[in-house]
CSV table of C-alpha atoms in Angstrom, one decimal:
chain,number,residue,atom,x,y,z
G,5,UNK,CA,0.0,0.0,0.0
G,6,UNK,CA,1.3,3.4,-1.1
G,7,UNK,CA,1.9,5.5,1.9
G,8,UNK,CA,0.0,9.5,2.2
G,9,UNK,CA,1.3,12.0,3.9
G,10,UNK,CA,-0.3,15.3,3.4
G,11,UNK,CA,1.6,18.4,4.7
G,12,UNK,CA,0.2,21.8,4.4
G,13,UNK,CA,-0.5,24.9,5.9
G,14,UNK,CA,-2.3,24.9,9.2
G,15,UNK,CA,-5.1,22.4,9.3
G,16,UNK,CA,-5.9,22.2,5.9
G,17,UNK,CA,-4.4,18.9,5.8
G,18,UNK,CA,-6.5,17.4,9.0
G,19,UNK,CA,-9.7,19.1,7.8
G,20,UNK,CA,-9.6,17.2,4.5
G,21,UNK,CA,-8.3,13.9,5.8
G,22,UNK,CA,-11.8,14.4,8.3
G,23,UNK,CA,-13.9,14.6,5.5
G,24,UNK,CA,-12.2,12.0,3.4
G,25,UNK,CA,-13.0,9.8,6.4
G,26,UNK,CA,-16.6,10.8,6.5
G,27,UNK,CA,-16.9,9.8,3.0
G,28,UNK,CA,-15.2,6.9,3.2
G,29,UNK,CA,-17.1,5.8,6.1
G,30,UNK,CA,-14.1,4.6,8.2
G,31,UNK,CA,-10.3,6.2,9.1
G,32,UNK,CA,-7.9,5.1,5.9
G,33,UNK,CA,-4.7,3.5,7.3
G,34,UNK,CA,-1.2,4.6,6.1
G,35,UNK,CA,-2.0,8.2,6.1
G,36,UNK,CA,-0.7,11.5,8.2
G,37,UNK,CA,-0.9,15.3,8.1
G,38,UNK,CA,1.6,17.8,8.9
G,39,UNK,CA,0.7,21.1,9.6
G,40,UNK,CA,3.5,23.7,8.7
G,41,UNK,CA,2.9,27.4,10.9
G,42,UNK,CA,5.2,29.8,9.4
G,43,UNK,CA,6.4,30.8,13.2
G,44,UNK,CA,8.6,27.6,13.5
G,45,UNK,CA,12.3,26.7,12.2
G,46,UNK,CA,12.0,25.2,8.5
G,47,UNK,CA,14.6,22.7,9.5
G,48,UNK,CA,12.7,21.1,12.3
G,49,UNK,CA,10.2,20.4,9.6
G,50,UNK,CA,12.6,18.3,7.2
G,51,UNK,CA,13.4,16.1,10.2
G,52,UNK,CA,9.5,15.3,10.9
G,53,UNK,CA,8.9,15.6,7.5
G,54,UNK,CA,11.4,13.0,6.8
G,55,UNK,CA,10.8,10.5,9.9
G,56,UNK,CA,7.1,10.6,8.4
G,57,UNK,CA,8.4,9.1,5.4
G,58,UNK,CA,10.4,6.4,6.7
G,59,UNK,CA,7.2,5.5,8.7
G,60,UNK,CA,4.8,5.8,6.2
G,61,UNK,CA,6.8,4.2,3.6
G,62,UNK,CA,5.5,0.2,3.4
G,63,UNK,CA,7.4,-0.9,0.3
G,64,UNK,CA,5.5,1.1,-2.3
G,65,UNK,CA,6.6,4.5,-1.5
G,66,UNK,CA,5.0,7.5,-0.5
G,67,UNK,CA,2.8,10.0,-2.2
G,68,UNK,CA,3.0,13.9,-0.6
G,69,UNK,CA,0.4,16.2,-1.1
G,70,UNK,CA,0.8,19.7,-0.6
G,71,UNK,CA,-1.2,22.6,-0.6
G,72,UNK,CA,0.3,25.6,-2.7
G,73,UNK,CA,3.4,25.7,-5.3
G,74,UNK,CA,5.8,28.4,-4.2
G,75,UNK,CA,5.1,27.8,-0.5
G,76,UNK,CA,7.1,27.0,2.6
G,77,UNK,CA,5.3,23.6,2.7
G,78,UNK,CA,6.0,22.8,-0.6
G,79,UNK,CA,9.7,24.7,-0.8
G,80,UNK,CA,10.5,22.2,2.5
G,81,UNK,CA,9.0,19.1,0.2
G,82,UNK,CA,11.4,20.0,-2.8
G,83,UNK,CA,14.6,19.1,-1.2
G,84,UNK,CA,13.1,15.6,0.1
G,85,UNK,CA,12.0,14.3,-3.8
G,86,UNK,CA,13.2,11.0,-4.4
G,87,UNK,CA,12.4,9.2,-7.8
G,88,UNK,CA,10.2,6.2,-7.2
G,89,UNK,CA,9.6,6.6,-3.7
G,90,UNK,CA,8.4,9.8,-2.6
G,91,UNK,CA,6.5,11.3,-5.1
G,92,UNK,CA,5.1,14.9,-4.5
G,93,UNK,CA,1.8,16.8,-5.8
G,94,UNK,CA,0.9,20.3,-5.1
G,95,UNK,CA,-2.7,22.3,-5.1
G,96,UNK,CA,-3.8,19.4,-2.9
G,97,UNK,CA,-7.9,19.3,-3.0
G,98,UNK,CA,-10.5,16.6,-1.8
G,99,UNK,CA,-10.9,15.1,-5.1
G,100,UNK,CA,-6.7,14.3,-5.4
G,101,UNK,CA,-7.4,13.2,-1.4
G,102,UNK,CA,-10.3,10.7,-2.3
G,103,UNK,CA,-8.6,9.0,-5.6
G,104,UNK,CA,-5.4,8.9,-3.5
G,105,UNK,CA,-7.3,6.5,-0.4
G,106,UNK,CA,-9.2,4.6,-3.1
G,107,UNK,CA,-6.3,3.4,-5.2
G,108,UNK,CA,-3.5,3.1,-2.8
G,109,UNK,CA,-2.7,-0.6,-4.2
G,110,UNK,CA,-1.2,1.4,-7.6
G,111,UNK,CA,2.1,1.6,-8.0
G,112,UNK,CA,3.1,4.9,-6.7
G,113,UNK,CA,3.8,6.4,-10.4
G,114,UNK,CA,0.0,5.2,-11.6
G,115,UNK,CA,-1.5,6.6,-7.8
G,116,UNK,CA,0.6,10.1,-8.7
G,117,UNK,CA,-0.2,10.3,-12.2
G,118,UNK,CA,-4.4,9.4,-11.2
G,119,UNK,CA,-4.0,11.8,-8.2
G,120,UNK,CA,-3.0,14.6,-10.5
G,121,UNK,CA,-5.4,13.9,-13.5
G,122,UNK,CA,-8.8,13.7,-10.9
G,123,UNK,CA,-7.7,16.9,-9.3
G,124,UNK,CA,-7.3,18.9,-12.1
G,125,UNK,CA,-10.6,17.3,-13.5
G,126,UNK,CA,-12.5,18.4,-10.6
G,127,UNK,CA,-11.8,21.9,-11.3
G,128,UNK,CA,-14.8,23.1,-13.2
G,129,UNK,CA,-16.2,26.4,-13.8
G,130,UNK,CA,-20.0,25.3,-13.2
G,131,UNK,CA,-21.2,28.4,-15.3
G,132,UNK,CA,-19.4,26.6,-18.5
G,133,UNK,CA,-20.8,23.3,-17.9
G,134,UNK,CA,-23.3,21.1,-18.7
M,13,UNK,CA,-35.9,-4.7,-16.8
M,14,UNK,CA,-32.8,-6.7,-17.6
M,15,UNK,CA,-31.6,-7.5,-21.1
M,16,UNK,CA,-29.1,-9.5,-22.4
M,17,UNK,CA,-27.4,-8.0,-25.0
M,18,UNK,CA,-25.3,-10.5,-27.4
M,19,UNK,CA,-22.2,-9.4,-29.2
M,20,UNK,CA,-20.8,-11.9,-30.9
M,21,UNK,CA,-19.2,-13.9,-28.1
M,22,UNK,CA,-19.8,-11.4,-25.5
M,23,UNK,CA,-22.6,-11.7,-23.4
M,24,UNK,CA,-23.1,-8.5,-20.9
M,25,UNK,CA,-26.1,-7.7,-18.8
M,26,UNK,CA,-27.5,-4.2,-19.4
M,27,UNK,CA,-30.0,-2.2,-16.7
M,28,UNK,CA,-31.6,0.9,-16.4
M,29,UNK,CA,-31.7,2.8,-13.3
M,30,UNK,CA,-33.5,5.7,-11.9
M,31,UNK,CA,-31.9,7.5,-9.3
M,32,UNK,CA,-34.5,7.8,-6.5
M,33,UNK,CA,-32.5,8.9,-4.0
M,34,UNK,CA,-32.9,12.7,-3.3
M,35,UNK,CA,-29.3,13.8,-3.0
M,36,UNK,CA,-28.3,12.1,-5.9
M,37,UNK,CA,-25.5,10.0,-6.6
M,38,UNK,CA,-23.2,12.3,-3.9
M,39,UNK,CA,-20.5,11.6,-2.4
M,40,UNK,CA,-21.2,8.6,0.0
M,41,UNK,CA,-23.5,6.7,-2.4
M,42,UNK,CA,-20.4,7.0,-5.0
M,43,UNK,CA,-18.1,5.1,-2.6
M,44,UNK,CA,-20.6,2.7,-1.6
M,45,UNK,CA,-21.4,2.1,-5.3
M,46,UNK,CA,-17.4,1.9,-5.9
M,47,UNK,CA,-17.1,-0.3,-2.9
M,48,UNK,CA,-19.8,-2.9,-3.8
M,49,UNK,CA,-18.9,-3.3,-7.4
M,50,UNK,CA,-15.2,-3.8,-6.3
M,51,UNK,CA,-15.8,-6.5,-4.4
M,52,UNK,CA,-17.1,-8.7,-8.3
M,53,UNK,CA,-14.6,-10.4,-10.6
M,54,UNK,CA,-17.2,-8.5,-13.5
M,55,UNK,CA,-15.9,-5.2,-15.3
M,56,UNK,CA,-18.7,-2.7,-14.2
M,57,UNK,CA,-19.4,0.2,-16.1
M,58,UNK,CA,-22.0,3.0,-15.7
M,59,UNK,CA,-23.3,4.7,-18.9
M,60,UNK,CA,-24.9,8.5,-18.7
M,61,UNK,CA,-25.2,11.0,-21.1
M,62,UNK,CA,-22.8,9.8,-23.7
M,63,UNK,CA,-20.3,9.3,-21.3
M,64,UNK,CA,-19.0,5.1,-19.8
M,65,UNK,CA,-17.0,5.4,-16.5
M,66,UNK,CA,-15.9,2.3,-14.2
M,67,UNK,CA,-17.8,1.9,-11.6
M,68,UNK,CA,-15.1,0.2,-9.5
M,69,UNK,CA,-13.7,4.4,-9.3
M,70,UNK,CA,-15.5,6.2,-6.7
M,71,UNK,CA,-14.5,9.4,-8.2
M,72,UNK,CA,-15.6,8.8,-11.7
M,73,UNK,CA,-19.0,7.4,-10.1
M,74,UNK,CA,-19.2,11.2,-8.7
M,75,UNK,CA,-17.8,13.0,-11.9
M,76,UNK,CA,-21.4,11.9,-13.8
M,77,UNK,CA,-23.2,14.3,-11.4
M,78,UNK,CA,-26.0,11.9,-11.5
M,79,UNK,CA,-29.1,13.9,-9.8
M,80,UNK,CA,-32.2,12.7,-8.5
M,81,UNK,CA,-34.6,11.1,-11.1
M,82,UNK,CA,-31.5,11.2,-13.5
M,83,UNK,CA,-31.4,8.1,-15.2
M,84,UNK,CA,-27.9,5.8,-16.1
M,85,UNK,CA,-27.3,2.4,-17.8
M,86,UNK,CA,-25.2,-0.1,-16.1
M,87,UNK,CA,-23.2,-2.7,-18.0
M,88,UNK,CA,-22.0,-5.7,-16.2
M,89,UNK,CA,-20.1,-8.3,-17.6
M,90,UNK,CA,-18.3,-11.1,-15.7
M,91,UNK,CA,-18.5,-14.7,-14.0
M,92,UNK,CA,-20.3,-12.8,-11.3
M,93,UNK,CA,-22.0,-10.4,-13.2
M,94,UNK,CA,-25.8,-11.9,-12.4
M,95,UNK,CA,-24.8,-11.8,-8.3
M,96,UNK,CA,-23.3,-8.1,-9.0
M,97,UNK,CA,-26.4,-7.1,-11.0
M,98,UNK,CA,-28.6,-8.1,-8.2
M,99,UNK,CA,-26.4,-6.3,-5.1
M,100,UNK,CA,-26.2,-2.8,-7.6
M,101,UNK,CA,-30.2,-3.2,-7.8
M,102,UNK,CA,-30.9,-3.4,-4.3
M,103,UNK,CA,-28.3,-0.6,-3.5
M,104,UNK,CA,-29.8,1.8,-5.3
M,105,UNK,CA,-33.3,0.4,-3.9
M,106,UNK,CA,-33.0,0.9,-0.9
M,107,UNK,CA,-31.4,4.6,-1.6
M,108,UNK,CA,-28.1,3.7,-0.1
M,109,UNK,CA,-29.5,3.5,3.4
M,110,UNK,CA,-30.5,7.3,3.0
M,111,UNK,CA,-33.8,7.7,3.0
M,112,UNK,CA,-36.5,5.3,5.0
């Protein structure tokens, strides 16, 4: 199972993970949030960042989710890439969240590349649609 | 009502449903729907408005929009398909535990 670990700012990540769970009608396993406050020491993040990883991390890597490109919690998430185990996605949303805990037996390249393709999808401009 | 639609030497069952639920095909209905139809060896699709999504994916369930009284086609086709058919049917009976 591929690990989630969703790290963003404040409780964004917790708030969607609730309502993922509500949805999903019980709490996914192999998934944890990190809340980045701007007031803390950037470093102290890499370290929890990073022993998240290692925990999360089953066999099949893990997939990080992040809020906003350009941001601390995703400028902290740019130095920890690595290929074919930690795969990271910014502009996190519910939809990304939901295909993410209903696939998590994909390889972690198919889970990143579904991830992306359902959030983006789920970005519709209702006035322009049928 | 059921029909069995031959194609050559595929054999799929085909059934219309009405969505009679009031919220629709939302958000917990979708996984429930994705859940159940996981859980057969059959390829389960759902046909609406021109467009054929698995039904095994949750979000492509909730990507139709499917409103109440909306109606959508689903194709099952599989060893298990008659068992599958029957478990779908009664799902969306009984609303998804919804509505009494």
């Amino acid at each position: 199972m591929v690990g989630i670990l969703l790290v963003t700012h404040g409780g964004i990540g917790f708030s969607l993970l609730k309502s993922a769970t509500q949805i999903l009608g019980k709490h996914p396993s192999n998934i944890n949030c990190i809340s980045v406050e701007t007031d803390h020491e950037v470093h102290s993040y890499k370290k929890t960042i990073n022993s998240e990883l290692l925990k999360l991390d089953s066999g099949m890597g893990v997939l990080v989710m992040s809020d906003m490109y350009g941001a601390t919690p995703t400028n902290i998430l740019k130095e920890l890439i690595v290929p074919n185990k930690f795969q990271v996605l910014t502009g996190l949303n519910l939809p990304m969240l939901m295909q993410a805990l209903t696939s998590r037996d994909s390889s972690l390249k198919d889970l990143t590349n579904d991830c992306l393709k359902y959030g983006r999808d789920n970005i519709i401009n209702l006035n322009n649609h049928d | 009502m059921d029909e069995i639609i031959l194609l050559i030497s595929i054999i799929m069952i085909k059934t219309q449903i009405t969505i009679s639920n009031t919220l629709g095909l939302h958000a917990r209905p979708s996984m429930k729907l994705a859940e159940l139809c996981s859980k057969f060896n059959a390829e389960i699709y759902i046909k609406k408005d021109g467009k054929k999504i698995n039904a095994k994916n949750m979000m492509d369930i909730l990507m139709l929009a499917s409103g109440y009284r909306s109606q959508i086609e689903i194709l099952v086709d599989g060893d298990d398909e008659k068992i599958a058919v029957k478990e779908i049917k009664s799902l969306f009976s009984d609303r998804f535990g919804e509505e009494s």
